[in-house]
């Protein structure tokens, strides 16, 4: 079985960085999460352009794997999914407002109604058109972000039985601390949510994001909602990552220079070389969404987290030197064996530099790293070719 390659984004001959998305690994991760969801159906959360990886490439692969429900944040993201998936259930997490209701009804998008106001608004828009368009009801059980309180949800259920305001097809809540299995809020949220589920007895329910799937079977309900782990992100903090890496980010070496012990590097001269050093200058920087906070020295974060970013080339881990600049950054490649630089590209994220490790060195999370990936990369989508 060969691999099919689809190239998009910047011209590969000219780009300073290349992003490779392994769609076969992505599909394998979704199937794995679907299996771990037990009898629950498994959806895919593809907000923010599928976590920065490209809705138009990610959604067709997931559809082919059998995914039938997608969650996005905004109606325009939902419309983009609808173009690819005419029959899928498409949920809009950020809800509905006066300006968006008509568009959502026309595109057959399912709003996740987050407040009593939104329920009334959706009810009115459906009534005006003589429709009973489906919706989901979000219940806040501990995030204090979006959703009805538990008491509001219970009262709404009784009222909706009498008045048939809206037609919910899903009742849901969102976990605040699922990546910490021992956090007491997990069990409290699950118990609060159960009180709501008990009265919505003929409506499907959904609680688990990626990390929630790994807590225990009691969190799966009828529909799971993984995002980050489909894209290779670690579900549980401090535990080994069972997911396959999906994203590889590499940068082109522009120049290798040699500097002497005692010289300084990059803006602010914040790092002094402790030995004669071979420096690889590479063609990616914070202008490509590679966070400056991951600098080797000279940023506030280095006082809290001593080690900055690393790359990998020729099987060697190489530390980033000094400050990351807009379009360029520097790696210490002194220890790379002869010939090791011949490839000409340094891995920034991938099989050797896990997404979550790269994020931690920049004081952030894999989610932010992926959704900030810039527009200057060549993008390559790999897929097993079964023909
Ligand atoms: C983003 C999001 C998810 C997916 O979370 P991951 O941690 O990426 O798996 C699920 N549900 C809601 C409500 C979300 O906002």
mmCIF file of C-alpha atoms and ligand atoms in Angstrom:
data_model
loop_
_atom_site.group_PDB
_atom_site.id
_atom_site.type_symbol
_atom_site.label_atom_id
_atom_site.label_comp_id
_atom_site.label_asym_id
_atom_site.label_seq_id
_atom_site.Cartn_x
_atom_site.Cartn_y
_atom_site.Cartn_z
ATOM 1 C CA UNK A 1 0.000 0.000 0.000
ATOM 2 C CA UNK A 2 1.587 3.306 -1.109
ATOM 3 C CA UNK A 3 1.079 6.803 0.224
ATOM 4 C CA UNK A 4 -0.849 9.483 -1.636
ATOM 5 C CA UNK A 5 0.532 13.001 -1.258
ATOM 6 C CA UNK A 6 -1.492 16.155 -1.705
ATOM 7 C CA UNK A 7 0.524 19.373 -1.728
ATOM 8 C CA UNK A 8 -0.977 22.805 -0.980
ATOM 9 C CA UNK A 9 -0.025 26.064 0.735
ATOM 10 C CA UNK A 10 3.266 27.697 -0.186
ATOM 11 C CA UNK A 11 5.342 26.548 -3.205
ATOM 12 C CA UNK A 12 7.517 23.684 -1.896
ATOM 13 C CA UNK A 13 10.544 24.982 -3.795
ATOM 14 C CA UNK A 14 10.298 28.350 -2.096
ATOM 15 C CA UNK A 15 8.794 27.830 1.374
ATOM 16 C CA UNK A 16 10.819 28.205 4.560
ATOM 17 C CA UNK A 17 8.787 25.628 6.423
ATOM 18 C CA UNK A 18 6.740 22.578 5.631
ATOM 19 C CA UNK A 19 3.834 21.121 7.508
ATOM 20 C CA UNK A 20 2.969 17.488 6.921
ATOM 21 C CA UNK A 21 -0.371 16.133 8.096
ATOM 22 C CA UNK A 22 -0.595 12.344 8.168
ATOM 23 C CA UNK A 23 -4.278 11.761 7.461
ATOM 24 C CA UNK A 24 -3.892 8.001 7.879
ATOM 25 C CA UNK A 25 -2.608 8.529 11.437
ATOM 26 C CA UNK A 26 -5.431 11.024 12.032
ATOM 27 C CA UNK A 27 -8.027 8.469 10.930
ATOM 28 C CA UNK A 28 -6.331 5.771 13.034
ATOM 29 C CA UNK A 29 -6.561 8.098 16.054
ATOM 30 C CA UNK A 30 -10.259 8.761 15.435
ATOM 31 C CA UNK A 31 -10.940 5.024 15.122
ATOM 32 C CA UNK A 32 -9.012 4.414 18.335
ATOM 33 C CA UNK A 33 -11.042 7.088 20.171
ATOM 34 C CA UNK A 34 -14.224 5.672 18.680
ATOM 35 C CA UNK A 35 -13.276 2.226 20.012
ATOM 36 C CA UNK A 36 -12.520 3.662 23.459
ATOM 37 C CA UNK A 37 -15.948 5.354 23.420
ATOM 38 C CA UNK A 38 -17.553 1.916 23.797
ATOM 39 C CA UNK A 39 -21.193 1.913 22.765
ATOM 40 C CA UNK A 40 -21.227 5.723 22.440
ATOM 41 C CA UNK A 41 -20.958 7.238 18.978
ATOM 42 C CA UNK A 42 -17.801 9.242 18.362
ATOM 43 C CA UNK A 43 -17.966 12.688 16.740
ATOM 44 C CA UNK A 44 -15.072 14.949 15.729
ATOM 45 C CA UNK A 45 -14.456 18.475 16.981
ATOM 46 C CA UNK A 46 -13.055 20.438 14.018
ATOM 47 C CA UNK A 47 -13.356 24.056 15.176
ATOM 48 C CA UNK A 48 -10.721 26.638 14.173
ATOM 49 C CA UNK A 49 -10.159 25.018 10.755
ATOM 50 C CA UNK A 50 -9.737 21.556 12.278
ATOM 51 C CA UNK A 51 -7.280 22.760 14.912
ATOM 52 C CA UNK A 52 -5.321 24.607 12.225
ATOM 53 C CA UNK A 53 -4.825 21.538 10.026
ATOM 54 C CA UNK A 54 -7.417 22.316 7.344
ATOM 55 C CA UNK A 55 -11.110 21.425 7.415
ATOM 56 C CA UNK A 56 -11.158 20.657 3.673
ATOM 57 C CA UNK A 57 -8.595 17.885 4.144
ATOM 58 C CA UNK A 58 -9.501 16.605 7.592
ATOM 59 C CA UNK A 59 -13.291 16.316 7.271
ATOM 60 C CA UNK A 60 -13.338 14.130 4.104
ATOM 61 C CA UNK A 61 -10.897 11.700 5.757
ATOM 62 C CA UNK A 62 -13.072 11.472 8.891
ATOM 63 C CA UNK A 63 -16.255 11.077 6.837
ATOM 64 C CA UNK A 64 -14.711 8.179 4.970
ATOM 65 C CA UNK A 65 -13.805 6.593 8.306
ATOM 66 C CA UNK A 66 -17.475 6.725 9.319
ATOM 67 C CA UNK A 67 -17.687 9.894 11.412
ATOM 68 C CA UNK A 68 -21.226 11.305 11.191
ATOM 69 C CA UNK A 69 -21.190 14.251 13.617
ATOM 70 C CA UNK A 70 -18.960 17.313 13.747
ATOM 71 C CA UNK A 71 -18.632 20.163 16.234
ATOM 72 C CA UNK A 72 -17.347 23.614 15.278
ATOM 73 C CA UNK A 73 -17.402 26.947 17.107
ATOM 74 C CA UNK A 74 -18.934 29.262 14.504
ATOM 75 C CA UNK A 75 -21.615 29.082 11.784
ATOM 76 C CA UNK A 76 -19.141 29.829 8.981
ATOM 77 C CA UNK A 77 -17.063 26.878 10.106
ATOM 78 C CA UNK A 78 -20.251 24.817 10.033
ATOM 79 C CA UNK A 79 -21.031 25.941 6.490
ATOM 80 C CA UNK A 80 -17.536 24.859 5.421
ATOM 81 C CA UNK A 81 -18.178 21.402 6.903
ATOM 82 C CA UNK A 82 -21.669 21.267 5.323
ATOM 83 C CA UNK A 83 -20.156 21.751 1.831
ATOM 84 C CA UNK A 84 -18.153 18.569 2.377
ATOM 85 C CA UNK A 85 -20.644 16.600 4.455
ATOM 86 C CA UNK A 86 -24.215 17.061 3.141
ATOM 87 C CA UNK A 87 -25.735 14.586 5.608
ATOM 88 C CA UNK A 88 -23.640 14.987 8.769
ATOM 89 C CA UNK A 89 -24.898 16.443 12.052
ATOM 90 C CA UNK A 90 -23.040 19.735 12.450
ATOM 91 C CA UNK A 91 -23.173 21.390 15.868
ATOM 92 C CA UNK A 92 -22.289 25.042 16.462
ATOM 93 C CA UNK A 93 -20.728 25.316 19.927
ATOM 94 C CA UNK A 94 -20.822 29.105 20.245
ATOM 95 C CA UNK A 95 -24.588 29.069 19.882
ATOM 96 C CA UNK A 96 -26.926 31.311 17.946
ATOM 97 C CA UNK A 97 -27.785 34.992 17.960
ATOM 98 C CA UNK A 98 -30.276 37.210 16.159
ATOM 99 C CA UNK A 99 -28.005 37.742 13.140
ATOM 100 C CA UNK A 100 -27.010 34.100 12.656
ATOM 101 C CA UNK A 101 -30.287 32.221 13.179
ATOM 102 C CA UNK A 102 -31.603 32.388 9.585
ATOM 103 C CA UNK A 103 -28.295 31.249 8.084
ATOM 104 C CA UNK A 104 -28.075 28.360 10.523
ATOM 105 C CA UNK A 105 -31.588 27.168 9.731
ATOM 106 C CA UNK A 106 -30.945 27.366 5.966
ATOM 107 C CA UNK A 107 -27.677 25.420 6.220
ATOM 108 C CA UNK A 108 -29.210 22.837 8.544
ATOM 109 C CA UNK A 109 -26.710 23.568 11.315
ATOM 110 C CA UNK A 110 -27.557 22.556 14.881
ATOM 111 C CA UNK A 111 -26.955 25.345 17.390
ATOM 112 C CA UNK A 112 -25.741 24.427 20.854
ATOM 113 C CA UNK A 113 -28.102 26.662 22.820
ATOM 114 C CA UNK A 114 -26.196 28.101 25.747
ATOM 115 C CA UNK A 115 -28.763 30.183 27.621
ATOM 116 C CA UNK A 116 -32.510 30.609 28.089
ATOM 117 C CA UNK A 117 -32.297 33.674 25.815
ATOM 118 C CA UNK A 118 -30.863 31.540 23.019
ATOM 119 C CA UNK A 119 -33.580 28.932 23.526
ATOM 120 C CA UNK A 120 -36.291 31.601 23.169
ATOM 121 C CA UNK A 121 -34.566 33.092 20.135
ATOM 122 C CA UNK A 122 -34.254 29.719 18.375
ATOM 123 C CA UNK A 123 -37.844 28.894 19.261
ATOM 124 C CA UNK A 124 -39.076 32.162 17.737
ATOM 125 C CA UNK A 125 -37.051 31.771 14.520
ATOM 126 C CA UNK A 126 -38.263 28.183 14.050
ATOM 127 C CA UNK A 127 -41.876 29.113 14.782
ATOM 128 C CA UNK A 128 -41.814 31.981 12.254
ATOM 129 C CA UNK A 129 -40.822 29.463 9.577
ATOM 130 C CA UNK A 130 -43.108 26.685 10.781
ATOM 131 C CA UNK A 131 -40.063 24.458 11.393
ATOM 132 C CA UNK A 132 -38.929 22.294 14.282
ATOM 133 C CA UNK A 133 -35.205 22.587 13.572
ATOM 134 C CA UNK A 134 -33.048 20.488 15.888
ATOM 135 C CA UNK A 135 -30.878 22.040 18.578
ATOM 136 C CA UNK A 136 -28.586 20.954 21.397
ATOM 137 C CA UNK A 137 -28.761 22.216 24.969
ATOM 138 C CA UNK A 138 -25.519 23.039 26.790
ATOM 139 C CA UNK A 139 -25.495 22.746 30.588
ATOM 140 C CA UNK A 140 -22.744 24.330 32.653
ATOM 141 C CA UNK A 141 -21.628 21.914 35.372
ATOM 142 C CA UNK A 142 -18.425 23.605 36.505
ATOM 143 C CA UNK A 143 -16.678 25.594 33.755
ATOM 144 C CA UNK A 144 -18.664 28.791 34.232
ATOM 145 C CA UNK A 145 -18.286 29.347 30.518
ATOM 146 C CA UNK A 146 -21.346 28.498 28.416
ATOM 147 C CA UNK A 147 -24.612 26.797 29.280
ATOM 148 C CA UNK A 148 -27.725 26.752 31.403
ATOM 149 C CA UNK A 149 -27.208 26.058 35.084
ATOM 150 C CA UNK A 150 -28.362 22.633 36.225
ATOM 151 C CA UNK A 151 -31.419 24.201 37.898
ATOM 152 C CA UNK A 152 -32.260 26.164 34.735
ATOM 153 C CA UNK A 153 -31.941 23.001 32.664
ATOM 154 C CA UNK A 154 -34.293 21.060 34.944
ATOM 155 C CA UNK A 155 -36.854 23.887 34.874
ATOM 156 C CA UNK A 156 -36.487 24.259 31.093
ATOM 157 C CA UNK A 157 -37.150 20.548 30.616
ATOM 158 C CA UNK A 158 -40.448 20.764 32.481
ATOM 159 C CA UNK A 159 -41.462 23.896 30.584
ATOM 160 C CA UNK A 160 -40.471 22.476 27.178
ATOM 161 C CA UNK A 161 -42.605 19.391 27.865
ATOM 162 C CA UNK A 162 -45.612 21.669 28.323
ATOM 163 C CA UNK A 163 -44.869 24.334 25.693
ATOM 164 C CA UNK A 164 -42.708 22.573 23.035
ATOM 165 C CA UNK A 165 -40.449 25.580 22.616
ATOM 166 C CA UNK A 166 -37.605 23.781 20.839
ATOM 167 C CA UNK A 167 -36.662 20.247 19.739
ATOM 168 C CA UNK A 168 -33.425 19.225 21.466
ATOM 169 C CA UNK A 169 -31.601 16.247 19.960
ATOM 170 C CA UNK A 170 -28.665 16.407 22.371
ATOM 171 C CA UNK A 171 -28.032 17.594 25.906
ATOM 172 C CA UNK A 172 -24.395 18.216 26.716
ATOM 173 C CA UNK A 173 -21.843 19.581 29.170
ATOM 174 C CA UNK A 174 -18.085 20.184 29.056
ATOM 175 C CA UNK A 175 -15.405 19.005 31.502
ATOM 176 C CA UNK A 176 -12.999 21.563 32.955
ATOM 177 C CA UNK A 177 -10.251 19.227 34.258
ATOM 178 C CA UNK A 178 -10.497 15.980 32.302
ATOM 179 C CA UNK A 179 -6.737 15.853 31.572
ATOM 180 C CA UNK A 180 -6.199 15.473 35.346
ATOM 181 C CA UNK A 181 -7.919 12.151 36.121
ATOM 182 C CA UNK A 182 -7.654 12.673 39.891
ATOM 183 C CA UNK A 183 -9.276 16.109 39.913
ATOM 184 C CA UNK A 184 -12.386 16.108 42.131
ATOM 185 C CA UNK A 185 -14.267 18.384 39.696
ATOM 186 C CA UNK A 186 -14.525 15.511 37.183
ATOM 187 C CA UNK A 187 -16.788 13.439 39.423
ATOM 188 C CA UNK A 188 -18.777 16.489 40.565
ATOM 189 C CA UNK A 189 -19.440 17.535 36.959
ATOM 190 C CA UNK A 190 -20.431 14.010 36.021
ATOM 191 C CA UNK A 191 -22.898 13.827 38.922
ATOM 192 C CA UNK A 192 -24.406 17.238 38.154
ATOM 193 C CA UNK A 193 -24.749 16.301 34.501
ATOM 194 C CA UNK A 194 -26.434 13.012 35.428
ATOM 195 C CA UNK A 195 -29.209 14.944 37.214
ATOM 196 C CA UNK A 196 -29.958 16.677 33.912
ATOM 197 C CA UNK A 197 -29.626 13.521 31.800
ATOM 198 C CA UNK A 198 -32.130 11.763 34.089
ATOM 199 C CA UNK A 199 -34.903 14.201 33.160
ATOM 200 C CA UNK A 200 -33.982 14.417 29.444
ATOM 201 C CA UNK A 201 -34.623 10.684 29.229
ATOM 202 C CA UNK A 202 -35.495 10.563 25.504
ATOM 203 C CA UNK A 203 -32.643 12.881 24.432
ATOM 204 C CA UNK A 204 -29.063 11.746 23.730
ATOM 205 C CA UNK A 205 -26.319 13.093 25.984
ATOM 206 C CA UNK A 206 -22.655 14.049 25.566
ATOM 207 C CA UNK A 207 -19.952 14.964 28.101
ATOM 208 C CA UNK A 208 -16.491 13.699 27.113
ATOM 209 C CA UNK A 209 -13.841 15.586 25.123
ATOM 210 C CA UNK A 210 -10.596 13.719 24.241
ATOM 211 C CA UNK A 211 -9.421 13.525 27.836
ATOM 212 C CA UNK A 212 -12.905 12.619 29.086
ATOM 213 C CA UNK A 213 -12.858 9.455 26.951
ATOM 214 C CA UNK A 214 -9.814 8.302 28.952
ATOM 215 C CA UNK A 215 -11.358 8.910 32.411
ATOM 216 C CA UNK A 216 -13.703 5.939 32.573
ATOM 217 C CA UNK A 217 -16.630 4.496 30.668
ATOM 218 C CA UNK A 218 -19.124 6.473 32.752
ATOM 219 C CA UNK A 219 -18.158 9.677 30.961
ATOM 220 C CA UNK A 220 -18.936 8.504 27.409
ATOM 221 C CA UNK A 221 -22.770 8.856 27.509
ATOM 222 C CA UNK A 222 -24.214 8.586 23.955
ATOM 223 C CA UNK A 223 -21.774 10.731 21.985
ATOM 224 C CA UNK A 224 -18.113 11.592 22.625
ATOM 225 C CA UNK A 225 -16.508 14.807 21.361
ATOM 226 C CA UNK A 226 -12.754 14.396 20.860
ATOM 227 C CA UNK A 227 -10.684 17.133 19.224
ATOM 228 C CA UNK A 228 -6.997 17.377 20.130
ATOM 229 C CA UNK A 229 -6.327 13.631 20.357
ATOM 230 C CA UNK A 230 -7.576 13.057 16.813
ATOM 231 C CA UNK A 231 -4.750 15.417 15.831
ATOM 232 C CA UNK A 232 -2.199 13.518 17.938
ATOM 233 C CA UNK A 233 -2.327 15.585 21.146
ATOM 234 C CA UNK A 234 -1.827 13.857 24.486
ATOM 235 C CA UNK A 235 -5.146 13.313 26.276
ATOM 236 C CA UNK A 236 -3.877 12.937 29.839
ATOM 237 C CA UNK A 237 -1.324 15.252 31.481
ATOM 238 C CA UNK A 238 1.813 13.514 32.722
ATOM 239 C CA UNK A 239 0.895 10.145 31.148
ATOM 240 C CA UNK A 240 2.342 8.536 28.007
ATOM 241 C CA UNK A 241 0.581 9.619 24.828
ATOM 242 C CA UNK A 242 -1.235 6.675 23.201
ATOM 243 C CA UNK A 243 -2.130 8.655 20.064
ATOM 244 C CA UNK A 244 -0.183 8.511 16.802
ATOM 245 C CA UNK A 245 1.650 11.702 15.797
ATOM 246 C CA UNK A 246 -0.237 13.444 12.990
ATOM 247 C CA UNK A 247 1.662 16.694 12.501
ATOM 248 C CA UNK A 248 5.250 17.128 11.373
ATOM 249 C CA UNK A 249 6.614 20.656 11.124
ATOM 250 C CA UNK A 250 10.032 21.194 9.577
ATOM 251 C CA UNK A 251 12.100 24.228 8.707
ATOM 252 C CA UNK A 252 14.709 24.807 6.038
ATOM 253 C CA UNK A 253 18.297 25.566 7.036
ATOM 254 C CA UNK A 254 19.296 28.838 5.341
ATOM 255 C CA UNK A 255 22.862 28.988 6.538
ATOM 256 C CA UNK A 256 25.275 27.278 8.933
ATOM 257 C CA UNK A 257 27.709 29.626 10.634
ATOM 258 C CA UNK A 258 30.456 29.150 13.195
ATOM 259 C CA UNK A 259 30.777 31.386 16.250
ATOM 260 C CA UNK A 260 33.337 31.478 19.023
ATOM 261 C CA UNK A 261 32.932 30.777 22.709
ATOM 262 C CA UNK A 262 31.993 34.033 24.471
ATOM 263 C CA UNK A 263 30.133 35.543 21.507
ATOM 264 C CA UNK A 264 26.421 36.307 21.807
ATOM 265 C CA UNK A 265 23.470 35.411 19.581
ATOM 266 C CA UNK A 266 20.291 37.072 18.268
ATOM 267 C CA UNK A 267 18.414 40.195 19.438
ATOM 268 C CA UNK A 268 19.267 41.538 22.853
ATOM 269 C CA UNK A 269 22.471 39.460 22.932
ATOM 270 C CA UNK A 270 20.730 37.470 25.653
ATOM 271 C CA UNK A 271 22.633 34.203 25.215
ATOM 272 C CA UNK A 272 26.415 33.892 25.440
ATOM 273 C CA UNK A 273 27.940 30.850 23.764
ATOM 274 C CA UNK A 274 29.705 28.542 26.218
ATOM 275 C CA UNK A 275 31.765 26.859 23.499
ATOM 276 C CA UNK A 276 32.701 27.281 19.869
ATOM 277 C CA UNK A 277 29.363 26.645 18.215
ATOM 278 C CA UNK A 278 27.964 25.617 14.829
ATOM 279 C CA UNK A 279 24.727 27.556 14.378
ATOM 280 C CA UNK A 280 22.004 26.526 11.921
ATOM 281 C CA UNK A 281 19.941 29.550 10.880
ATOM 282 C CA UNK A 282 16.461 28.344 9.883
ATOM 283 C CA UNK A 283 13.656 29.935 7.919
ATOM 284 C CA UNK A 284 10.732 29.884 10.405
ATOM 285 C CA UNK A 285 9.987 32.388 13.173
ATOM 286 C CA UNK A 286 7.181 33.857 15.222
ATOM 287 C CA UNK A 287 5.708 35.255 11.981
ATOM 288 C CA UNK A 288 4.846 31.624 11.215
ATOM 289 C CA UNK A 289 3.029 31.166 14.503
ATOM 290 C CA UNK A 290 6.027 29.506 16.159
ATOM 291 C CA UNK A 291 5.795 31.205 19.562
ATOM 292 C CA UNK A 292 8.581 33.560 20.581
ATOM 293 C CA UNK A 293 8.117 32.435 24.188
ATOM 294 C CA UNK A 294 9.962 29.246 23.159
ATOM 295 C CA UNK A 295 13.212 31.219 22.678
ATOM 296 C CA UNK A 296 16.380 29.653 24.105
ATOM 297 C CA UNK A 297 17.042 32.795 26.174
ATOM 298 C CA UNK A 298 15.909 36.384 26.599
ATOM 299 C CA UNK A 299 12.193 35.911 27.253
ATOM 300 C CA UNK A 300 10.412 36.035 30.614
ATOM 301 C CA UNK A 301 9.306 32.409 30.431
ATOM 302 C CA UNK A 302 12.907 31.133 30.622
ATOM 303 C CA UNK A 303 12.991 32.159 34.294
ATOM 304 C CA UNK A 304 10.120 29.748 35.033
ATOM 305 C CA UNK A 305 10.838 26.966 32.512
ATOM 306 C CA UNK A 306 14.623 26.760 32.024
ATOM 307 C CA UNK A 307 14.721 24.891 28.715
ATOM 308 C CA UNK A 308 13.625 26.531 25.497
ATOM 309 C CA UNK A 309 12.577 24.879 22.291
ATOM 310 C CA UNK A 310 14.456 22.013 20.634
ATOM 311 C CA UNK A 311 14.599 20.799 17.075
ATOM 312 C CA UNK A 312 15.765 17.472 15.681
ATOM 313 C CA UNK A 313 18.075 16.770 12.748
ATOM 314 C CA UNK A 314 20.064 13.697 11.767
ATOM 315 C CA UNK A 315 18.731 11.884 14.828
ATOM 316 C CA UNK A 316 20.089 14.603 17.179
ATOM 317 C CA UNK A 317 18.090 16.884 19.450
ATOM 318 C CA UNK A 318 19.367 20.419 18.956
ATOM 319 C CA UNK A 319 18.620 23.352 21.317
ATOM 320 C CA UNK A 320 17.305 26.685 20.107
ATOM 321 C CA UNK A 321 19.675 29.588 20.791
ATOM 322 C CA UNK A 322 18.692 33.075 21.924
ATOM 323 C CA UNK A 323 15.563 34.861 20.825
ATOM 324 C CA UNK A 324 13.229 33.623 18.116
ATOM 325 C CA UNK A 325 12.830 36.373 15.492
ATOM 326 C CA UNK A 326 10.017 37.022 13.013
ATOM 327 C CA UNK A 327 11.277 34.915 10.127
ATOM 328 C CA UNK A 328 14.386 33.182 11.446
ATOM 329 C CA UNK A 329 15.748 31.345 14.430
ATOM 330 C CA UNK A 330 18.987 29.689 15.477
ATOM 331 C CA UNK A 331 19.819 26.146 16.547
ATOM 332 C CA UNK A 332 23.033 24.848 18.093
ATOM 333 C CA UNK A 333 24.029 22.029 15.726
ATOM 334 C CA UNK A 334 27.580 21.564 17.050
ATOM 335 C CA UNK A 335 26.850 18.007 18.210
ATOM 336 C CA UNK A 336 25.266 16.818 14.971
ATOM 337 C CA UNK A 337 27.609 14.204 13.457
ATOM 338 C CA UNK A 338 29.268 14.829 10.091
ATOM 339 C CA UNK A 339 26.754 14.618 7.267
ATOM 340 C CA UNK A 340 23.837 14.958 9.696
ATOM 341 C CA UNK A 341 22.892 18.377 8.327
ATOM 342 C CA UNK A 342 22.802 17.218 4.706
ATOM 343 C CA UNK A 343 19.036 16.798 4.812
ATOM 344 C CA UNK A 344 18.777 20.585 5.142
ATOM 345 C CA UNK A 345 15.608 20.542 7.265
ATOM 346 C CA UNK A 346 15.173 20.612 11.052
ATOM 347 C CA UNK A 347 12.119 19.002 12.648
ATOM 348 C CA UNK A 348 10.263 21.378 14.994
ATOM 349 C CA UNK A 349 7.275 19.140 15.758
ATOM 350 C CA UNK A 350 6.930 15.476 14.833
ATOM 351 C CA UNK A 351 7.938 11.969 15.801
ATOM 352 C CA UNK A 352 11.072 13.203 17.636
ATOM 353 C CA UNK A 353 9.696 16.453 19.085
ATOM 354 C CA UNK A 354 6.199 15.695 20.395
ATOM 355 C CA UNK A 355 3.585 18.405 19.941
ATOM 356 C CA UNK A 356 2.990 18.660 23.686
ATOM 357 C CA UNK A 357 6.709 18.992 24.421
ATOM 358 C CA UNK A 358 7.132 21.785 21.864
ATOM 359 C CA UNK A 359 4.116 23.528 23.384
ATOM 360 C CA UNK A 360 5.415 23.211 26.950
ATOM 361 C CA UNK A 361 8.762 24.785 26.010
ATOM 362 C CA UNK A 362 6.787 27.839 24.828
ATOM 363 C CA UNK A 363 4.614 27.917 27.949
ATOM 364 C CA UNK A 364 1.534 26.883 26.039
ATOM 365 C CA UNK A 365 -0.541 23.870 24.971
ATOM 366 C CA UNK A 366 -0.655 21.833 21.781
ATOM 367 C CA UNK A 367 -4.042 23.356 20.938
ATOM 368 C CA UNK A 368 -2.581 26.859 20.721
ATOM 369 C CA UNK A 369 0.493 25.749 18.782
ATOM 370 C CA UNK A 370 -1.663 24.034 16.129
ATOM 371 C CA UNK A 371 -4.303 26.745 15.789
ATOM 372 C CA UNK A 372 -1.562 29.386 15.315
ATOM 373 C CA UNK A 373 0.248 27.563 12.508
ATOM 374 C CA UNK A 374 0.974 30.269 9.976
ATOM 375 C CA UNK A 375 0.146 30.799 6.319
ATOM 376 C CA UNK A 376 3.724 30.557 4.977
ATOM 377 C CA UNK A 377 4.172 26.797 5.170
ATOM 378 C CA UNK A 378 4.054 24.328 2.366
ATOM 379 C CA UNK A 379 1.303 21.940 3.466
ATOM 380 C CA UNK A 380 1.455 18.269 2.614
ATOM 381 C CA UNK A 381 -1.354 15.822 3.297
ATOM 382 C CA UNK A 382 -0.386 12.155 3.372
ATOM 383 C CA UNK A 383 -2.912 9.385 3.000
ATOM 384 C CA UNK A 384 -2.582 5.631 2.523
ATOM 385 C CA UNK A 385 -3.417 4.851 -1.104
ATOM 386 C CA UNK A 386 -5.681 1.838 -1.095
ATOM 387 C CA UNK A 387 -6.200 1.735 -4.857
HETATM 388 C C1 LIG B 1 -13.065 22.096 22.004
HETATM 389 C C2 LIG B 1 -14.145 21.303 22.623
HETATM 390 C C3 LIG B 1 -14.106 19.900 22.641
HETATM 391 C C4 LIG B 1 -12.903 19.113 22.185
HETATM 392 O O1 LIG B 1 -11.936 19.142 23.223
HETATM 393 P P1 LIG B 1 -10.534 18.399 23.114
HETATM 394 O O2 LIG B 1 -9.915 18.635 24.436
HETATM 395 O O3 LIG B 1 -9.799 19.039 21.996
HETATM 396 O O4 LIG B 1 -10.796 16.959 22.843
HETATM 397 C C5 LIG B 1 -15.214 19.225 23.122
HETATM 398 N N1 LIG B 1 -16.296 19.904 23.588
HETATM 399 C C6 LIG B 1 -16.339 21.243 23.624
HETATM 400 C C7 LIG B 1 -17.536 21.917 24.180
HETATM 401 C C8 LIG B 1 -15.266 21.998 23.157
HETATM 402 O O5 LIG B 1 -15.320 23.333 23.206
#
